[in-house]
mmCIF file with all atom_site columns, C-alpha atoms in Angstrom:
data_model
loop_
_atom_site.group_PDB
_atom_site.id
_atom_site.type_symbol
_atom_site.label_atom_id
_atom_site.label_alt_id
_atom_site.label_comp_id
_atom_site.label_asym_id
_atom_site.label_entity_id
_atom_site.label_seq_id
_atom_site.pdbx_PDB_ins_code
_atom_site.Cartn_x
_atom_site.Cartn_y
_atom_site.Cartn_z
_atom_site.occupancy
_atom_site.B_iso_or_equiv
_atom_site.pdbx_formal_charge
_atom_site.auth_seq_id
_atom_site.auth_comp_id
_atom_site.auth_asym_id
_atom_site.auth_atom_id
_atom_site.pdbx_PDB_model_num
ATOM 1   C CA . MET A 1 1   ? 24.425  -45.246 -7.686  1.00 0.00 ? 1   MET A CA 1
ATOM 2   C CA . LYS A 1 2   ? 20.679  -44.593 -8.001  1.00 0.00 ? 2   LYS A CA 1
ATOM 3   C CA . ARG A 1 3   ? 20.625  -42.960 -4.574  1.00 0.00 ? 3   ARG A CA 1
ATOM 4   C CA . SER A 1 4   ? 23.493  -40.556 -5.378  1.00 0.00 ? 4   SER A CA 1
ATOM 5   C CA . THR A 1 5   ? 21.848  -39.610 -8.698  1.00 0.00 ? 5   THR A CA 1
ATOM 6   C CA . THR A 1 6   ? 18.595  -38.833 -6.840  1.00 0.00 ? 6   THR A CA 1
ATOM 7   C CA . LEU A 1 7   ? 20.533  -36.788 -4.272  1.00 0.00 ? 7   LEU A CA 1
ATOM 8   C CA . ILE A 1 8   ? 22.379  -34.826 -6.963  1.00 0.00 ? 8   ILE A CA 1
ATOM 9   C CA . THR A 1 9   ? 19.102  -34.203 -8.825  1.00 0.00 ? 9   THR A CA 1
ATOM 10  C CA . GLY A 1 10  ? 17.519  -32.946 -5.608  1.00 0.00 ? 10  GLY A CA 1
ATOM 11  C CA . VAL A 1 11  ? 20.425  -30.597 -4.914  1.00 0.00 ? 11  VAL A CA 1
ATOM 12  C CA . VAL A 1 12  ? 20.277  -29.240 -8.478  1.00 0.00 ? 12  VAL A CA 1
ATOM 13  C CA . ILE A 1 13  ? 16.508  -28.622 -8.166  1.00 0.00 ? 13  ILE A CA 1
ATOM 14  C CA . ILE A 1 14  ? 16.937  -26.831 -4.839  1.00 0.00 ? 14  ILE A CA 1
ATOM 15  C CA . ALA A 1 15  ? 19.808  -24.723 -6.215  1.00 0.00 ? 15  ALA A CA 1
ATOM 16  C CA . ALA A 1 16  ? 17.735  -23.779 -9.273  1.00 0.00 ? 16  ALA A CA 1
ATOM 17  C CA . ALA A 1 17  ? 14.783  -22.820 -7.065  1.00 0.00 ? 17  ALA A CA 1
ATOM 18  C CA . LEU A 1 18  ? 17.012  -20.664 -4.857  1.00 0.00 ? 18  LEU A CA 1
ATOM 19  C CA . ALA A 1 19  ? 18.579  -18.975 -7.888  1.00 0.00 ? 19  ALA A CA 1
ATOM 20  C CA . ALA A 1 20  ? 15.134  -18.250 -9.336  1.00 0.00 ? 20  ALA A CA 1
ATOM 21  C CA . GLY A 1 21  ? 14.006  -16.802 -6.001  1.00 0.00 ? 21  GLY A CA 1
ATOM 22  C CA . ILE A 1 22  ? 17.084  -14.596 -5.718  1.00 0.00 ? 22  ILE A CA 1
ATOM 23  C CA . TYR A 1 23  ? 16.672  -13.410 -9.317  1.00 0.00 ? 23  TYR A CA 1
ATOM 24  C CA . THR A 1 24  ? 12.983  -12.594 -8.721  1.00 0.00 ? 24  THR A CA 1
ATOM 25  C CA . ARG A 1 25  ? 13.764  -10.694 -5.510  1.00 0.00 ? 25  ARG A CA 1
ATOM 26  C CA . GLN A 1 26  ? 16.557  -8.738  -7.211  1.00 0.00 ? 26  GLN A CA 1
ATOM 27  C CA . ALA A 1 27  ? 14.188  -7.824  -10.053 1.00 0.00 ? 27  ALA A CA 1
ATOM 28  C CA . GLN A 1 28  ? 11.625  -6.571  -7.520  1.00 0.00 ? 28  GLN A CA 1
ATOM 29  C CA . LEU A 1 29  ? 14.215  -4.346  -5.852  1.00 0.00 ? 29  LEU A CA 1
ATOM 30  C CA . LYS A 1 30  ? 15.444  -2.762  -9.093  1.00 0.00 ? 30  LYS A CA 1
ATOM 31  C CA . PRO A 1 31  ? 13.933  0.610   -9.887  1.00 0.00 ? 31  PRO A CA 1
ATOM 32  C CA . GLN A 1 32  ? 11.030  0.063   -12.223 1.00 0.00 ? 32  GLN A CA 1
ATOM 33  C CA . PRO A 1 33  ? 10.626  2.197   -15.320 1.00 0.00 ? 33  PRO A CA 1
ATOM 34  C CA . GLU A 1 34  ? 7.909   4.795   -15.016 1.00 0.00 ? 34  GLU A CA 1
ATOM 35  C CA . PRO A 1 35  ? 4.617   3.151   -16.065 1.00 0.00 ? 35  PRO A CA 1
ATOM 36  C CA . LEU A 1 36  ? 3.094   4.466   -19.265 1.00 0.00 ? 36  LEU A CA 1
ATOM 37  C CA . ALA A 1 37  ? -0.551  4.875   -20.149 1.00 0.00 ? 37  ALA A CA 1
ATOM 38  C CA . ALA A 1 38  ? -1.898  3.466   -23.415 1.00 0.00 ? 38  ALA A CA 1
ATOM 39  C CA . ASN A 1 39  ? -1.111  6.777   -25.126 1.00 0.00 ? 39  ASN A CA 1
ATOM 40  C CA . GLY A 1 40  ? 2.578   6.512   -24.145 1.00 0.00 ? 40  GLY A CA 1
ATOM 41  C CA . VAL A 1 41  ? 2.386   9.281   -21.529 1.00 0.00 ? 41  VAL A CA 1
ATOM 42  C CA . ALA A 1 42  ? 3.706   8.595   -18.025 1.00 0.00 ? 42  ALA A CA 1
ATOM 43  C CA . LYS A 1 43  ? 0.952   7.690   -15.563 1.00 0.00 ? 43  LYS A CA 1
ATOM 44  C CA . PRO A 1 44  ? 0.534   10.154  -12.698 1.00 0.00 ? 44  PRO A CA 1
ATOM 45  C CA . THR A 1 45  ? 2.350   9.385   -9.473  1.00 0.00 ? 45  THR A CA 1
ATOM 46  C CA . LEU A 1 46  ? 0.704   9.628   -6.082  1.00 0.00 ? 46  LEU A CA 1
ATOM 47  C CA . TRP A 1 47  ? 1.757   13.270  -5.680  1.00 0.00 ? 47  TRP A CA 1
ATOM 48  C CA . GLN A 1 48  ? 0.135   14.183  -8.998  1.00 0.00 ? 48  GLN A CA 1
ATOM 49  C CA . SER A 1 49  ? -3.104  12.353  -8.151  1.00 0.00 ? 49  SER A CA 1
ATOM 50  C CA . GLY A 1 50  ? -6.287  13.187  -6.355  1.00 0.00 ? 50  GLY A CA 1
ATOM 51  C CA . PHE A 1 51  ? -9.595  11.547  -5.492  1.00 0.00 ? 51  PHE A CA 1
ATOM 52  C CA . LYS A 1 52  ? -12.880 12.609  -3.953  1.00 0.00 ? 52  LYS A CA 1
ATOM 53  C CA . ASP A 1 53  ? -13.438 12.421  -0.217  1.00 0.00 ? 53  ASP A CA 1
ATOM 54  C CA . LEU A 1 54  ? -16.675 11.143  1.320   1.00 0.00 ? 54  LEU A CA 1
ATOM 55  C CA . LYS A 1 55  ? -18.281 14.558  0.886   1.00 0.00 ? 55  LYS A CA 1
ATOM 56  C CA . GLY A 1 56  ? -17.562 14.435  -2.838  1.00 0.00 ? 56  GLY A CA 1
ATOM 57  C CA . GLN A 1 57  ? -14.829 17.073  -2.608  1.00 0.00 ? 57  GLN A CA 1
ATOM 58  C CA . PRO A 1 58  ? -11.662 16.549  -4.669  1.00 0.00 ? 58  PRO A CA 1
ATOM 59  C CA . GLN A 1 59  ? -8.551  16.054  -2.552  1.00 0.00 ? 59  GLN A CA 1
ATOM 60  C CA . VAL A 1 60  ? -5.017  15.992  -3.950  1.00 0.00 ? 60  VAL A CA 1
ATOM 61  C CA . PHE A 1 61  ? -2.233  14.020  -2.309  1.00 0.00 ? 61  PHE A CA 1
ATOM 62  C CA . SER A 1 62  ? 0.200   16.900  -2.700  1.00 0.00 ? 62  SER A CA 1
ATOM 63  C CA . GLN A 1 63  ? -1.596  18.667  0.183   1.00 0.00 ? 63  GLN A CA 1
ATOM 64  C CA . TRP A 1 64  ? -0.055  16.078  2.537   1.00 0.00 ? 64  TRP A CA 1
ATOM 65  C CA . GLN A 1 65  ? 3.555   16.573  1.450   1.00 0.00 ? 65  GLN A CA 1
ATOM 66  C CA . GLY A 1 66  ? 5.945   17.845  4.088   1.00 0.00 ? 66  GLY A CA 1
ATOM 67  C CA . LYS A 1 67  ? 5.298   15.107  6.670   1.00 0.00 ? 67  LYS A CA 1
ATOM 68  C CA . PRO A 1 68  ? 5.683   11.359  6.462   1.00 0.00 ? 68  PRO A CA 1
ATOM 69  C CA . LEU A 1 69  ? 2.603   9.853   4.819   1.00 0.00 ? 69  LEU A CA 1
ATOM 70  C CA . VAL A 1 70  ? 1.080   6.384   5.060   1.00 0.00 ? 70  VAL A CA 1
ATOM 71  C CA . VAL A 1 71  ? -1.301  5.623   2.193   1.00 0.00 ? 71  VAL A CA 1
ATOM 72  C CA . ASN A 1 72  ? -3.437  2.530   2.598   1.00 0.00 ? 72  ASN A CA 1
ATOM 73  C CA . PHE A 1 73  ? -5.267  1.110   -0.431  1.00 0.00 ? 73  PHE A CA 1
ATOM 74  C CA . TRP A 1 74  ? -8.175  -0.962  0.871   1.00 0.00 ? 74  TRP A CA 1
ATOM 75  C CA . ALA A 1 75  ? -11.774 -2.080  0.350   1.00 0.00 ? 75  ALA A CA 1
ATOM 76  C CA . THR A 1 76  ? -14.720 -2.665  2.680   1.00 0.00 ? 76  THR A CA 1
ATOM 77  C CA . TRP A 1 77  ? -15.035 -6.286  1.527   1.00 0.00 ? 77  TRP A CA 1
ATOM 78  C CA . CYS A 1 78  ? -11.348 -7.083  2.166   1.00 0.00 ? 78  CYS A CA 1
ATOM 79  C CA . ALA A 1 79  ? -10.916 -9.160  5.358   1.00 0.00 ? 79  ALA A CA 1
ATOM 80  C CA . PRO A 1 80  ? -7.217  -8.296  5.936   1.00 0.00 ? 80  PRO A CA 1
ATOM 81  C CA . CYS A 1 81  ? -8.109  -4.611  5.451   1.00 0.00 ? 81  CYS A CA 1
ATOM 82  C CA . ARG A 1 82  ? -10.714 -4.916  8.188   1.00 0.00 ? 82  ARG A CA 1
ATOM 83  C CA . GLU A 1 83  ? -8.060  -6.396  10.486  1.00 0.00 ? 83  GLU A CA 1
ATOM 84  C CA . GLU A 1 84  ? -5.395  -3.724  9.983   1.00 0.00 ? 84  GLU A CA 1
ATOM 85  C CA . ILE A 1 85  ? -7.512  -0.556  9.879   1.00 0.00 ? 85  ILE A CA 1
ATOM 86  C CA . PRO A 1 86  ? -8.170  -0.509  13.666  1.00 0.00 ? 86  PRO A CA 1
ATOM 87  C CA . GLU A 1 87  ? -4.388  -0.635  14.136  1.00 0.00 ? 87  GLU A CA 1
ATOM 88  C CA . PHE A 1 88  ? -3.962  2.283   11.732  1.00 0.00 ? 88  PHE A CA 1
ATOM 89  C CA . ILE A 1 89  ? -6.567  4.232   13.711  1.00 0.00 ? 89  ILE A CA 1
ATOM 90  C CA . ALA A 1 90  ? -4.739  3.517   16.986  1.00 0.00 ? 90  ALA A CA 1
ATOM 91  C CA . THR A 1 91  ? -1.368  4.384   15.436  1.00 0.00 ? 91  THR A CA 1
ATOM 92  C CA . GLN A 1 92  ? -2.689  7.674   14.016  1.00 0.00 ? 92  GLN A CA 1
ATOM 93  C CA . ASN A 1 93  ? -3.899  8.515   17.540  1.00 0.00 ? 93  ASN A CA 1
ATOM 94  C CA . ALA A 1 94  ? -0.514  7.587   19.025  1.00 0.00 ? 94  ALA A CA 1
ATOM 95  C CA . VAL A 1 95  ? 1.691   9.484   16.549  1.00 0.00 ? 95  VAL A CA 1
ATOM 96  C CA . GLY A 1 96  ? -0.483  12.574  16.299  1.00 0.00 ? 96  GLY A CA 1
ATOM 97  C CA . ASP A 1 97  ? 0.656   14.965  13.597  1.00 0.00 ? 97  ASP A CA 1
ATOM 98  C CA . LYS A 1 98  ? 4.139   13.423  13.196  1.00 0.00 ? 98  LYS A CA 1
ATOM 99  C CA . VAL A 1 99  ? 2.790   11.074  10.511  1.00 0.00 ? 99  VAL A CA 1
ATOM 100 C CA . ARG A 1 100 ? -0.333  11.410  8.369   1.00 0.00 ? 100 ARG A CA 1
ATOM 101 C CA . PHE A 1 101 ? -2.461  8.426   7.344   1.00 0.00 ? 101 PHE A CA 1
ATOM 102 C CA . VAL A 1 102 ? -4.731  8.531   4.295   1.00 0.00 ? 102 VAL A CA 1
ATOM 103 C CA . GLY A 1 103 ? -6.978  5.683   3.205   1.00 0.00 ? 103 GLY A CA 1
ATOM 104 C CA . LEU A 1 104 ? -7.791  5.204   -0.469  1.00 0.00 ? 104 LEU A CA 1
ATOM 105 C CA . ALA A 1 105 ? -10.810 2.921   -0.752  1.00 0.00 ? 105 ALA A CA 1
ATOM 106 C CA . ILE A 1 106 ? -11.235 0.900   -3.898  1.00 0.00 ? 106 ILE A CA 1
ATOM 107 C CA . ASP A 1 107 ? -14.953 0.732   -3.413  1.00 0.00 ? 107 ASP A CA 1
ATOM 108 C CA . ASN A 1 108 ? -18.140 2.760   -3.720  1.00 0.00 ? 108 ASN A CA 1
ATOM 109 C CA . ALA A 1 109 ? -18.755 5.816   -1.557  1.00 0.00 ? 109 ALA A CA 1
ATOM 110 C CA . ALA A 1 110 ? -21.885 4.503   0.206   1.00 0.00 ? 110 ALA A CA 1
ATOM 111 C CA . ASP A 1 111 ? -20.159 1.336   1.470   1.00 0.00 ? 111 ASP A CA 1
ATOM 112 C CA . VAL A 1 112 ? -17.073 3.304   2.442   1.00 0.00 ? 112 VAL A CA 1
ATOM 113 C CA . GLN A 1 113 ? -19.132 5.819   4.435   1.00 0.00 ? 113 GLN A CA 1
ATOM 114 C CA . LYS A 1 114 ? -20.814 3.007   6.421   1.00 0.00 ? 114 LYS A CA 1
ATOM 115 C CA . PHE A 1 115 ? -17.400 1.456   7.107   1.00 0.00 ? 115 PHE A CA 1
ATOM 116 C CA . VAL A 1 116 ? -15.845 4.768   8.191   1.00 0.00 ? 116 VAL A CA 1
ATOM 117 C CA . ASP A 1 117 ? -18.772 5.417   10.544  1.00 0.00 ? 117 ASP A CA 1
ATOM 118 C CA . GLU A 1 118 ? -18.624 1.906   12.004  1.00 0.00 ? 118 GLU A CA 1
ATOM 119 C CA . TYR A 1 119 ? -14.861 1.891   12.550  1.00 0.00 ? 119 TYR A CA 1
ATOM 120 C CA . LYS A 1 120 ? -14.627 5.605   13.427  1.00 0.00 ? 120 LYS A CA 1
ATOM 121 C CA . ILE A 1 121 ? -11.684 6.164   11.096  1.00 0.00 ? 121 ILE A CA 1
ATOM 122 C CA . ASN A 1 122 ? -9.755  9.217   12.293  1.00 0.00 ? 122 ASN A CA 1
ATOM 123 C CA . TYR A 1 123 ? -7.821  10.021  9.129   1.00 0.00 ? 123 TYR A CA 1
ATOM 124 C CA . PRO A 1 124 ? -8.825  11.190  5.655   1.00 0.00 ? 124 PRO A CA 1
ATOM 125 C CA . VAL A 1 125 ? -10.483 8.576   3.460   1.00 0.00 ? 125 VAL A CA 1
ATOM 126 C CA . LEU A 1 126 ? -10.703 9.036   -0.286  1.00 0.00 ? 126 LEU A CA 1
ATOM 127 C CA . VAL A 1 127 ? -12.747 6.962   -2.709  1.00 0.00 ? 127 VAL A CA 1
ATOM 128 C CA . GLY A 1 128 ? -11.480 5.611   -5.989  1.00 0.00 ? 128 GLY A CA 1
ATOM 129 C CA . GLU A 1 129 ? -12.310 2.724   -8.234  1.00 0.00 ? 129 GLU A CA 1
ATOM 130 C CA . GLN A 1 130 ? -10.386 1.835   -11.382 1.00 0.00 ? 130 GLN A CA 1
ATOM 131 C CA . ASP A 1 131 ? -8.268  4.994   -11.149 1.00 0.00 ? 131 ASP A CA 1
ATOM 132 C CA . ALA A 1 132 ? -7.222  3.998   -7.617  1.00 0.00 ? 132 ALA A CA 1
ATOM 133 C CA . MET A 1 133 ? -6.283  0.516   -8.875  1.00 0.00 ? 133 MET A CA 1
ATOM 134 C CA . GLU A 1 134 ? -4.134  2.123   -11.574 1.00 0.00 ? 134 GLU A CA 1
ATOM 135 C CA . LEU A 1 135 ? -2.448  4.385   -9.029  1.00 0.00 ? 135 LEU A CA 1
ATOM 136 C CA . MET A 1 136 ? -1.801  1.391   -6.777  1.00 0.00 ? 136 MET A CA 1
ATOM 137 C CA . ARG A 1 137 ? -0.035  -0.367  -9.648  1.00 0.00 ? 137 ARG A CA 1
ATOM 138 C CA . THR A 1 138 ? 1.941   2.773   -10.470 1.00 0.00 ? 138 THR A CA 1
ATOM 139 C CA . GLU A 1 139 ? 3.072   2.952   -6.831  1.00 0.00 ? 139 GLU A CA 1
ATOM 140 C CA . GLY A 1 140 ? 4.438   -0.604  -6.900  1.00 0.00 ? 140 GLY A CA 1
ATOM 141 C CA . ASN A 1 141 ? 1.600   -3.109  -6.460  1.00 0.00 ? 141 ASN A CA 1
ATOM 142 C CA . ARG A 1 142 ? 1.954   -4.951  -9.766  1.00 0.00 ? 142 ARG A CA 1
ATOM 143 C CA . VAL A 1 143 ? -0.451  -7.770  -8.787  1.00 0.00 ? 143 VAL A CA 1
ATOM 144 C CA . GLY A 1 144 ? -3.271  -5.641  -7.398  1.00 0.00 ? 144 GLY A CA 1
ATOM 145 C CA . ALA A 1 145 ? -3.237  -7.206  -3.911  1.00 0.00 ? 145 ALA A CA 1
ATOM 146 C CA . LEU A 1 146 ? -5.296  -5.601  -1.147  1.00 0.00 ? 146 LEU A CA 1
ATOM 147 C CA . PRO A 1 147 ? -4.555  -4.186  1.271   1.00 0.00 ? 147 PRO A CA 1
ATOM 148 C CA . PHE A 1 148 ? -1.534  -2.319  -0.031  1.00 0.00 ? 148 PHE A CA 1
ATOM 149 C CA . THR A 1 149 ? 0.278   0.219   2.114   1.00 0.00 ? 149 THR A CA 1
ATOM 150 C CA . VAL A 1 150 ? 2.868   2.709   0.905   1.00 0.00 ? 150 VAL A CA 1
ATOM 151 C CA . ILE A 1 151 ? 4.945   4.972   3.140   1.00 0.00 ? 151 ILE A CA 1
ATOM 152 C CA . TYR A 1 152 ? 6.574   8.217   2.007   1.00 0.00 ? 152 TYR A CA 1
ATOM 153 C CA . ASP A 1 153 ? 9.054   10.362  3.882   1.00 0.00 ? 153 ASP A CA 1
ATOM 154 C CA . ALA A 1 154 ? 8.552   14.092  4.442   1.00 0.00 ? 154 ALA A CA 1
ATOM 155 C CA . ALA A 1 155 ? 10.278  14.847  1.130   1.00 0.00 ? 155 ALA A CA 1
ATOM 156 C CA . GLY A 1 156 ? 7.704   12.712  -0.702  1.00 0.00 ? 156 GLY A CA 1
ATOM 157 C CA . LYS A 1 157 ? 10.031  9.810   -1.475  1.00 0.00 ? 157 LYS A CA 1
ATOM 158 C CA . GLN A 1 158 ? 8.533   6.329   -1.256  1.00 0.00 ? 158 GLN A CA 1
ATOM 159 C CA . VAL A 1 159 ? 10.404  4.484   1.508   1.00 0.00 ? 159 VAL A CA 1
ATOM 160 C CA . ALA A 1 160 ? 8.266   1.343   1.843   1.00 0.00 ? 160 ALA A CA 1
ATOM 161 C CA . ALA A 1 161 ? 5.564   -0.551  0.000   1.00 0.00 ? 161 ALA A CA 1
ATOM 162 C CA . HIS A 1 162 ? 3.793   -3.518  1.556   1.00 0.00 ? 162 HIS A CA 1
ATOM 163 C CA . PRO A 1 163 ? 1.241   -5.728  -0.218  1.00 0.00 ? 163 PRO A CA 1
ATOM 164 C CA . GLY A 1 164 ? -1.055  -7.632  2.136   1.00 0.00 ? 164 GLY A CA 1
ATOM 165 C CA . ARG A 1 165 ? -1.904  -7.152  5.782   1.00 0.00 ? 165 ARG A CA 1
ATOM 166 C CA . LEU A 1 166 ? 0.560   -5.010  7.682   1.00 0.00 ? 166 LEU A CA 1
ATOM 167 C CA . THR A 1 167 ? 0.915   -6.119  11.304  1.00 0.00 ? 167 THR A CA 1
ATOM 168 C CA . GLN A 1 168 ? 1.243   -3.620  14.119  1.00 0.00 ? 168 GLN A CA 1
ATOM 169 C CA . ALA A 1 169 ? 4.855   -4.701  14.669  1.00 0.00 ? 169 ALA A CA 1
ATOM 170 C CA . GLN A 1 170 ? 5.670   -4.190  10.970  1.00 0.00 ? 170 GLN A CA 1
ATOM 171 C CA . LEU A 1 171 ? 3.956   -0.795  10.954  1.00 0.00 ? 171 LEU A CA 1
ATOM 172 C CA . ASP A 1 172 ? 5.788   0.303   14.103  1.00 0.00 ? 172 ASP A CA 1
ATOM 173 C CA . ALA A 1 173 ? 9.128   -0.731  12.590  1.00 0.00 ? 173 ALA A CA 1
ATOM 174 C CA . LEU A 1 174 ? 8.412   1.164   9.357   1.00 0.00 ? 174 LEU A CA 1
ATOM 175 C CA . LEU A 1 175 ? 7.343   4.322   11.207  1.00 0.00 ? 175 LEU A CA 1
ATOM 176 C CA . LYS A 1 176 ? 10.109  4.269   13.829  1.00 0.00 ? 176 LYS A CA 1
ATOM 177 C CA . PRO A 1 177 ? 12.447  6.558   11.820  1.00 0.00 ? 177 PRO A CA 1
ATOM 178 C CA . PHE A 1 178 ? 9.717   9.226   11.687  1.00 0.00 ? 178 PHE A CA 1
ATOM 179 C CA . ILE A 1 179 ? 8.628   9.272   15.317  1.00 0.00 ? 179 ILE A CA 1
#
């Protein structure tokens, strides 16, 4: 009797855990309401945003509409970022102008410039701090994990968002429809 009670309890716990996981995943897939700033106004989306490049010049994301876009939120001190950026560089070389990569560093400009020089990043890199963190949350990264990569189709619609390191195989699979 004790053994069957323990078995039933175990099955109930596993079923509850699975139900909670399914509920959480479903909630993540539901369209989220547009985030609001403290003043009740909708926060700007990626296409309404801009940041300075390494020369201090303002760059707006809307200039890259019309082609698929990969936006990578990263930082120089982030180990997984350091692992995936060489793959982004190689992929940008391989796909040419079919897909545009843009890095948005959540860091200071001096450290970013050293990193860009060292890694020879071949795509635009913008620098943001708290504003970039806010944009990252607006674009779907509710926990603030780095790296965070978002992919948009040529019409500007977000088609993928990936928190954490993106492997080359995952990146290739996400970009396959555009190449």
